[in-house]
PQR file with spaces between the fields and no chain letter, atoms N, CA, C, O and H, PARSE charges and radii, in Angstrom:
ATOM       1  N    UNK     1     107.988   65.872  125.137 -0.4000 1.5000
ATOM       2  CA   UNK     1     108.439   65.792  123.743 -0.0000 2.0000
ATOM       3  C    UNK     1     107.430   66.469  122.822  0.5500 1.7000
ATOM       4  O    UNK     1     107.820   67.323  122.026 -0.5500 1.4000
ATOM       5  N    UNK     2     105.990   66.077  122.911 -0.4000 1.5000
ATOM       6  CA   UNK     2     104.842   67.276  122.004 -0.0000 2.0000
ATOM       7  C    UNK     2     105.311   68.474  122.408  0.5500 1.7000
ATOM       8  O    UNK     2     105.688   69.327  121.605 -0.5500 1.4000
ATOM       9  H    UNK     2     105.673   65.383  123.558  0.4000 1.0000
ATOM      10  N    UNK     3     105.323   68.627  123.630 -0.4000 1.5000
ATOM      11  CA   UNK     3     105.264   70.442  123.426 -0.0000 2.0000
ATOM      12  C    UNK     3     106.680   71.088  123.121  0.5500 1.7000
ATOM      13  O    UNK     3     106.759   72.271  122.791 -0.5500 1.4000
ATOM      14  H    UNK     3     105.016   67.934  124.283  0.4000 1.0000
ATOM      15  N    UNK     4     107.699   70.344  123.231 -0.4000 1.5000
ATOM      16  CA   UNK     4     108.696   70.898  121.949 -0.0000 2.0000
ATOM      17  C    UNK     4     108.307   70.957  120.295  0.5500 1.7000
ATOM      18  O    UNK     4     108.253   72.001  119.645 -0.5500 1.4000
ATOM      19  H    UNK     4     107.634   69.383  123.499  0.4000 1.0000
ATOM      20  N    UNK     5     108.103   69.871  119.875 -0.4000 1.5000
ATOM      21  CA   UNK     5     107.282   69.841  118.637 -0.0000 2.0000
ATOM      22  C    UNK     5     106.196   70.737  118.309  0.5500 1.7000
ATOM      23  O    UNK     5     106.091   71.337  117.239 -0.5500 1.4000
ATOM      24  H    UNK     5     108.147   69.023  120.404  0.4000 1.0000
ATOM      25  N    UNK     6     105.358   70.798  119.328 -0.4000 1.5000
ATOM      26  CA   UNK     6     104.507   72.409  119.334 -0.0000 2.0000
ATOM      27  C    UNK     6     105.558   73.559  119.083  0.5500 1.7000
ATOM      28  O    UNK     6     106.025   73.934  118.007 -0.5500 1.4000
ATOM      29  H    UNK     6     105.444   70.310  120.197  0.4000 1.0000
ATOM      30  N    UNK     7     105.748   73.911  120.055 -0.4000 1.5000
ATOM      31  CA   UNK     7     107.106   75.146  120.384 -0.0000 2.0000
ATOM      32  C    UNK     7     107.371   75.233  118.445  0.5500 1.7000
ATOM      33  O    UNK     7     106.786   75.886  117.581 -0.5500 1.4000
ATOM      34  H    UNK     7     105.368   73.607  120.929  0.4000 1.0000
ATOM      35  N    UNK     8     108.305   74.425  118.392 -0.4000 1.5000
ATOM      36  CA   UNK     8     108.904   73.922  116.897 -0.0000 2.0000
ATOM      37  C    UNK     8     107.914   75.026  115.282  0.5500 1.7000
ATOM      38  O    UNK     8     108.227   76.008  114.609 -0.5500 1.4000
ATOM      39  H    UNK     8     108.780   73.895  119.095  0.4000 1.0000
ATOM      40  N    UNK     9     106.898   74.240  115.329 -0.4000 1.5000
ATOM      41  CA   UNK     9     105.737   74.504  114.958 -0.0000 2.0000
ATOM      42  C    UNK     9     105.515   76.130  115.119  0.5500 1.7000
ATOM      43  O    UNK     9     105.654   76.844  114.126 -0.5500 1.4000
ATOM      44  H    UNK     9     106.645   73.442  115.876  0.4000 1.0000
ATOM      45  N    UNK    10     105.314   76.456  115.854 -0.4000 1.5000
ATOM      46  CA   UNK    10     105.069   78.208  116.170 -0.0000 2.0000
ATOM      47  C    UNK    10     105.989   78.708  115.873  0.5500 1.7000
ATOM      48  O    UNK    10     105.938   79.776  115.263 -0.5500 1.4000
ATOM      49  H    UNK    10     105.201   75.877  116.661  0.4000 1.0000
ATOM      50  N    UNK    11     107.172   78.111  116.200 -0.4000 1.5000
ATOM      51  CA   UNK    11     108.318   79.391  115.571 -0.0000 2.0000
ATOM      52  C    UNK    11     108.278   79.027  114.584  0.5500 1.7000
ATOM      53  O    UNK    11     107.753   79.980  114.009 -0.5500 1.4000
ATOM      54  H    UNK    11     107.213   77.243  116.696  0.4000 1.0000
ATOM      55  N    UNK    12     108.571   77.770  113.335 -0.4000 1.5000
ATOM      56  CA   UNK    12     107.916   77.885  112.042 -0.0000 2.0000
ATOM      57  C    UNK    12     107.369   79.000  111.515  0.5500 1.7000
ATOM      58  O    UNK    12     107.884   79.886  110.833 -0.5500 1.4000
ATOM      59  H    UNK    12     108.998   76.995  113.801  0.4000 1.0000
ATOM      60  N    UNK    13     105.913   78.809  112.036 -0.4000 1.5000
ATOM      61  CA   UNK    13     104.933   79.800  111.851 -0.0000 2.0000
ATOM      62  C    UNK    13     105.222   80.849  111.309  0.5500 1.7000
ATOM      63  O    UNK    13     105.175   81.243  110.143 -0.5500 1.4000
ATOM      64  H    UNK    13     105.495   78.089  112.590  0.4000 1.0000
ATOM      65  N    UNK    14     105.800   81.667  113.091 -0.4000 1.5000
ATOM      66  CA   UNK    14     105.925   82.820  113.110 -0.0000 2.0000
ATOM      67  C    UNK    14     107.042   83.114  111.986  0.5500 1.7000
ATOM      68  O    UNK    14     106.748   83.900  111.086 -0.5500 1.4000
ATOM      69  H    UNK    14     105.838   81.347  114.038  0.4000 1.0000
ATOM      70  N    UNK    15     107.999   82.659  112.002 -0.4000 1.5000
ATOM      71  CA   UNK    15     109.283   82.744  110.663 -0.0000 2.0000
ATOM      72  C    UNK    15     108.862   83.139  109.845  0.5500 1.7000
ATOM      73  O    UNK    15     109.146   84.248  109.393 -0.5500 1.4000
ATOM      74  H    UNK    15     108.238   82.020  112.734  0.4000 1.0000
ATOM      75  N    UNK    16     107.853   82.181  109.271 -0.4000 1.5000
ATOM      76  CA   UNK    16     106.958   82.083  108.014 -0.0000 2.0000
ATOM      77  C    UNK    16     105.888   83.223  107.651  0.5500 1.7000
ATOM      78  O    UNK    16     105.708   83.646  106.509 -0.5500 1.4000
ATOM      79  H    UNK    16     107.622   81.280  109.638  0.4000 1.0000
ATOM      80  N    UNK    17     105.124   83.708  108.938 -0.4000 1.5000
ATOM      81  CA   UNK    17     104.180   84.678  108.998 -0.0000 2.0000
ATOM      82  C    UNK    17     104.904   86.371  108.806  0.5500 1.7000
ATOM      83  O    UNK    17     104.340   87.308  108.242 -0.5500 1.4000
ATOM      84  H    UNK    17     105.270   83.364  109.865  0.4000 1.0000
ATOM      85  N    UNK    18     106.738   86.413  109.664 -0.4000 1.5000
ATOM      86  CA   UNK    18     106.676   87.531  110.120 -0.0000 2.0000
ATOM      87  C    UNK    18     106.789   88.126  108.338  0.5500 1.7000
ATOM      88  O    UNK    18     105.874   88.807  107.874 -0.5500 1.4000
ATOM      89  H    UNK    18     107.196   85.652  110.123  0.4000 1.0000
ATOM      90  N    UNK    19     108.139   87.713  107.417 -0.4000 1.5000
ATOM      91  CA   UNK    19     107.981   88.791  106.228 -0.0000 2.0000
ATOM      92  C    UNK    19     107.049   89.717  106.027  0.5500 1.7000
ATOM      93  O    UNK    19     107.271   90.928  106.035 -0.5500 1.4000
ATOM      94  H    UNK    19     108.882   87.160  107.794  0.4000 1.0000
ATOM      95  N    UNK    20     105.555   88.987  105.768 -0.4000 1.5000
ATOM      96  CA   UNK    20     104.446   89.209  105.505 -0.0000 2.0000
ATOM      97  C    UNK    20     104.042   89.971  106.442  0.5500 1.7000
ATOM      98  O    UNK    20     103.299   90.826  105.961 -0.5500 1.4000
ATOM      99  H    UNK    20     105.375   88.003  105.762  0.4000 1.0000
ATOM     100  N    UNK    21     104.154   90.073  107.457 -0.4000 1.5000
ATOM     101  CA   UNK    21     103.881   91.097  108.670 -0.0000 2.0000
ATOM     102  C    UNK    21     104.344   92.309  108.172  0.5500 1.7000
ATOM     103  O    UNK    21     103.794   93.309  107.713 -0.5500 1.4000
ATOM     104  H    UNK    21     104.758   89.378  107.848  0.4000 1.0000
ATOM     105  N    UNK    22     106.014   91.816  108.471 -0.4000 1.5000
ATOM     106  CA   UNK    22     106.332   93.454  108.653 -0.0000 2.0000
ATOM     107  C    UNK    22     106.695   93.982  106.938  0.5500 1.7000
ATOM     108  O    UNK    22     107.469   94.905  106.682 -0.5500 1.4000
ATOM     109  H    UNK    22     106.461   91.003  108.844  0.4000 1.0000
ATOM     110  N    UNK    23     106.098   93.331  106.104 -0.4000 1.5000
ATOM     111  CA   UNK    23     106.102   94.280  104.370 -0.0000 2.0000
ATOM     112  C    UNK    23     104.623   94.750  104.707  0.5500 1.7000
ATOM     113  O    UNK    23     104.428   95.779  104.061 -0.5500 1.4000
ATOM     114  H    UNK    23     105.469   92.581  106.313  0.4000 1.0000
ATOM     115  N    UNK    24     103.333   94.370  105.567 -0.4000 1.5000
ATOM     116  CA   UNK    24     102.481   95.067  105.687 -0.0000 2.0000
ATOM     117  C    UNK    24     102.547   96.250  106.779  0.5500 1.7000
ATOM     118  O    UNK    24     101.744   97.173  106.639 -0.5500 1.4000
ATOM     119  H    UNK    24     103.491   93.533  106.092  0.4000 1.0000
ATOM     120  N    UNK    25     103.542   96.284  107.963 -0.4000 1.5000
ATOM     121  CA   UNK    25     103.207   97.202  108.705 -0.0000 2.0000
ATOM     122  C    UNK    25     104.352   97.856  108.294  0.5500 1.7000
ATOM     123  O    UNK    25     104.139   99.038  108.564 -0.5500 1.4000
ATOM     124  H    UNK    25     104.194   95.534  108.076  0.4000 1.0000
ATOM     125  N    UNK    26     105.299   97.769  107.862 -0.4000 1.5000
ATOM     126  CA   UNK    26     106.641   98.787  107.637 -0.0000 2.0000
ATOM     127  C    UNK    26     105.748   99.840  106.306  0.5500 1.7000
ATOM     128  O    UNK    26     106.063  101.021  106.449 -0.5500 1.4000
ATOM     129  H    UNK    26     105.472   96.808  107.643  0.4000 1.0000
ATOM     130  N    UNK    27     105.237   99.725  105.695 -0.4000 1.5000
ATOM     131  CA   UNK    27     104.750  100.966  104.849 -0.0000 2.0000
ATOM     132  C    UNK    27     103.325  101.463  105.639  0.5500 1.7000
ATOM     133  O    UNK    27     102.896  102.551  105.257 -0.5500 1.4000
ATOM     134  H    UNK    27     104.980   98.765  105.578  0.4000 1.0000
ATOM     135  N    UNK    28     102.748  100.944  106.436 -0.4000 1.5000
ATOM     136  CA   UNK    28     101.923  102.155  107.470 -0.0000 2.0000
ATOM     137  C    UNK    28     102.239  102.718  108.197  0.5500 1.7000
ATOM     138  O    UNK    28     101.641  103.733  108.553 -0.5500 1.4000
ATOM     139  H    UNK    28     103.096  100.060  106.747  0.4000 1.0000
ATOM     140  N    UNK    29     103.692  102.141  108.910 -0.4000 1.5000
ATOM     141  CA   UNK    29     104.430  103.105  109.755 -0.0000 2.0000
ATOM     142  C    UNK    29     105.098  103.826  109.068  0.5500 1.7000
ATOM     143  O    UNK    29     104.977  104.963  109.523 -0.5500 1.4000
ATOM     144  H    UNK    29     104.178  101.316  108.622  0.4000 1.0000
ATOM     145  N    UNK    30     105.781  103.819  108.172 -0.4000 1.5000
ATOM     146  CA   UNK    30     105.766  105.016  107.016 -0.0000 2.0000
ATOM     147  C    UNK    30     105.123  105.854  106.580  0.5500 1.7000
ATOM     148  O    UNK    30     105.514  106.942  106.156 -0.5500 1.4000
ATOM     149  H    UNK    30     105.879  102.895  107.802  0.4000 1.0000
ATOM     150  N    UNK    31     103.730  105.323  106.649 -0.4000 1.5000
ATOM     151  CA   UNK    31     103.007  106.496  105.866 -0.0000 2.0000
ATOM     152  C    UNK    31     103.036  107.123  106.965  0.5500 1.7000
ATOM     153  O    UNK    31     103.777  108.106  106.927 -0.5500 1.4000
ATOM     154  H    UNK    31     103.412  104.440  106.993  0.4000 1.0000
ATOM     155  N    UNK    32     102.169  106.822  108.595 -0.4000 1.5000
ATOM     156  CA   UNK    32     101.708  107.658  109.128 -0.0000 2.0000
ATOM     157  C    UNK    32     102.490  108.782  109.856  0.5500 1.7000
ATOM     158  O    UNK    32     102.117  109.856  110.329 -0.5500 1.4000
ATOM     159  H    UNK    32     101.567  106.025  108.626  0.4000 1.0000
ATOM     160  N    UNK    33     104.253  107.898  109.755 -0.4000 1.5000
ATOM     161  CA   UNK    33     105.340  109.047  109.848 -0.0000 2.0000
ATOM     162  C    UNK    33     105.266  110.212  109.152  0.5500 1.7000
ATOM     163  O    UNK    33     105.478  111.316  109.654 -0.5500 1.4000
ATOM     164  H    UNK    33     104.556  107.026  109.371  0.4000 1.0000
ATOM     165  N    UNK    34     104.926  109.982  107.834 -0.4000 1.5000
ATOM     166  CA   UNK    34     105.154  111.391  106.506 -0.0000 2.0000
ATOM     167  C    UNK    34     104.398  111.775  106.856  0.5500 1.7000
ATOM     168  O    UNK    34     104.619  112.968  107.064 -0.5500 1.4000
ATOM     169  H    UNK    34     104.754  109.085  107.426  0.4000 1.0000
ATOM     170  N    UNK    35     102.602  111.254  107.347 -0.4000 1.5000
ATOM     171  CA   UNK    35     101.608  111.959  107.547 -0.0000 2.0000
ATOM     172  C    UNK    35     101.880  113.305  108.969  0.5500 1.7000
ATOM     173  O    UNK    35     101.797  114.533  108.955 -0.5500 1.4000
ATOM     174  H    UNK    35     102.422  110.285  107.178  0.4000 1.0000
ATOM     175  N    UNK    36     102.203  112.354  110.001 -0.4000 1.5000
ATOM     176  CA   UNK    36     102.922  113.310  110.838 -0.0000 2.0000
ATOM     177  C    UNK    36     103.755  114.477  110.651  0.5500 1.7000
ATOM     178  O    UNK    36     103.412  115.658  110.686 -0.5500 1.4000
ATOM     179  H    UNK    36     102.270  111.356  110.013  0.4000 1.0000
ATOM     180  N    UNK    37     104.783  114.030  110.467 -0.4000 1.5000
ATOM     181  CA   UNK    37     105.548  115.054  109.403 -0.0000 2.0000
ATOM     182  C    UNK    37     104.800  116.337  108.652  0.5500 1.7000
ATOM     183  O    UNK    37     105.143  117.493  108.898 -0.5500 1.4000
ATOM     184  H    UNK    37     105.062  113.070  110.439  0.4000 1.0000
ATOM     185  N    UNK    38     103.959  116.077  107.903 -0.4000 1.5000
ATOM     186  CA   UNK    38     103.385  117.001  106.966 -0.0000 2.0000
ATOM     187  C    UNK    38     102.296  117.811  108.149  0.5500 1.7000
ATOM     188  O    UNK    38     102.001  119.006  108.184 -0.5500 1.4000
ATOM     189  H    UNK    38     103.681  115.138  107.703  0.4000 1.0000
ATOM     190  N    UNK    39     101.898  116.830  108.954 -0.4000 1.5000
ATOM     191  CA   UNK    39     100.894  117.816  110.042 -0.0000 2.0000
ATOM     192  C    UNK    39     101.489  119.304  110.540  0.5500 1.7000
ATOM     193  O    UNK    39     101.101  120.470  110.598 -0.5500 1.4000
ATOM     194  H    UNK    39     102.138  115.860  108.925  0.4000 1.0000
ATOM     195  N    UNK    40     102.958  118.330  110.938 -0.4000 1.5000
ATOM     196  CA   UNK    40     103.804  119.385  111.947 -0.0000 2.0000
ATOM     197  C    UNK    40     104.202  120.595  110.669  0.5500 1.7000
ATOM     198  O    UNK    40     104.016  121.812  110.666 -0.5500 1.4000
ATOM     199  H    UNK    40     103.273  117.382  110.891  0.4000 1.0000
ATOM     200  N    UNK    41     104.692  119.869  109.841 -0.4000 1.5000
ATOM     201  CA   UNK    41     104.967  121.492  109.343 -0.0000 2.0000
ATOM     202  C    UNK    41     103.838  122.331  109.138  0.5500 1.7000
ATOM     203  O    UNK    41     103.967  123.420  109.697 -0.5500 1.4000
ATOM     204  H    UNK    41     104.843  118.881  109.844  0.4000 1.0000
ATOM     205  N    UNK    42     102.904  122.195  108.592 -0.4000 1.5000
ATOM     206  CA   UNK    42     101.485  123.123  108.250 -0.0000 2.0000
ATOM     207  C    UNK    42     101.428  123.303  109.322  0.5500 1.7000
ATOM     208  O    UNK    42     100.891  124.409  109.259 -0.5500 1.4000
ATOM     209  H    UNK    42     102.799  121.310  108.138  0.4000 1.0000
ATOM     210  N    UNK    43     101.616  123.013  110.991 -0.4000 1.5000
ATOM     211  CA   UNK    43     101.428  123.725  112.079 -0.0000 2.0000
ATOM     212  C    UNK    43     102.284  124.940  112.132  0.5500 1.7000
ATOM     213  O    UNK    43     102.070  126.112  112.442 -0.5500 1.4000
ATOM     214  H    UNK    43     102.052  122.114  111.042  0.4000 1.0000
ATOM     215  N    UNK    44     103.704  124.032  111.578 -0.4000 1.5000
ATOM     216  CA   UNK    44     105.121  125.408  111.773 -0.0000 2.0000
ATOM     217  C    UNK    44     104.649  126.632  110.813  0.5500 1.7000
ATOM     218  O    UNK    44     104.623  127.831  111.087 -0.5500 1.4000
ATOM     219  H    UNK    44     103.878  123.081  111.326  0.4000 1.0000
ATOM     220  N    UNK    45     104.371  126.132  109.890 -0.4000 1.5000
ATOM     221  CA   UNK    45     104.143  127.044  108.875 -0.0000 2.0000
ATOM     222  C    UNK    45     102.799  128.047  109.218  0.5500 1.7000
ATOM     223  O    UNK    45     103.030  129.164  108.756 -0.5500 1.4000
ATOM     224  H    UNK    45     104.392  125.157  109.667  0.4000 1.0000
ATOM     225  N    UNK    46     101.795  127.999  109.723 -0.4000 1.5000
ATOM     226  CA   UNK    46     100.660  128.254  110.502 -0.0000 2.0000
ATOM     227  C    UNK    46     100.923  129.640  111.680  0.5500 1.7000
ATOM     228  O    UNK    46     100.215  130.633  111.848 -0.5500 1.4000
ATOM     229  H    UNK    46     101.608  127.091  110.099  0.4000 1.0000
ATOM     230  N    UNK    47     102.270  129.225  112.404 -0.4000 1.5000
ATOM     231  CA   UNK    47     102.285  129.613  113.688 -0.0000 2.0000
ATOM     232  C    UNK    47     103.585  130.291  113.186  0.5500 1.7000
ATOM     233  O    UNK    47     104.371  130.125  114.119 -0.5500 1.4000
ATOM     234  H    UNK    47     102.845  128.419  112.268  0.4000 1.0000
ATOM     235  N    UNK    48     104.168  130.908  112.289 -0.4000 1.5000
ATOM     236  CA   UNK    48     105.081  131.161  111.421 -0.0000 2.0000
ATOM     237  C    UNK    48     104.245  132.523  110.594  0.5500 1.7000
ATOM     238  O    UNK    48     104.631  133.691  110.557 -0.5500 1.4000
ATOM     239  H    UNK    48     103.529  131.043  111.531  0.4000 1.0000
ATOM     240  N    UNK    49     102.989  131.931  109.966 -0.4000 1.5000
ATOM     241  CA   UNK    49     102.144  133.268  109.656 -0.0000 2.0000
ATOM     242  C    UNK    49     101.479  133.929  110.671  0.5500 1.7000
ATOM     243  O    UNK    49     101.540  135.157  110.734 -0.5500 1.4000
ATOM     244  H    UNK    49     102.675  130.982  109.997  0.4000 1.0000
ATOM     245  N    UNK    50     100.820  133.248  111.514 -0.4000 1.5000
ATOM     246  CA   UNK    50     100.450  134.059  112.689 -0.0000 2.0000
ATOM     247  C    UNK    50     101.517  134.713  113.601  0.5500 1.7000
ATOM     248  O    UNK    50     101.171  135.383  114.574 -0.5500 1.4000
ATOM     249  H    UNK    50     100.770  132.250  111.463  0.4000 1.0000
């Protein structure tokens, strides 16, 4: 019976924790997409002048 009540408890948690998770990692995986993005073209664009 505790370790349902544990169990219980963690998914709480996690419920509670994820928003906050993923409003912090959904705009770094964003950025580092655009960042990507912008790499590749200055490569295209690069290998395009050469």
């Amino acid at each position: 019976m505790k370790l349902k009540t544990i169990f219980m408890l963690i998914v709480m948690v996690v419920s509670m924790a994820l928003p906050s998770v993923t409003s912090v990692v959904t705009p770094a995986t964003t950025a580092k997409a655009s960042v990507t993005y912008v790499c590749n073209l200055s490569k295209k664009e690069k290998r395009a002048k050469a």
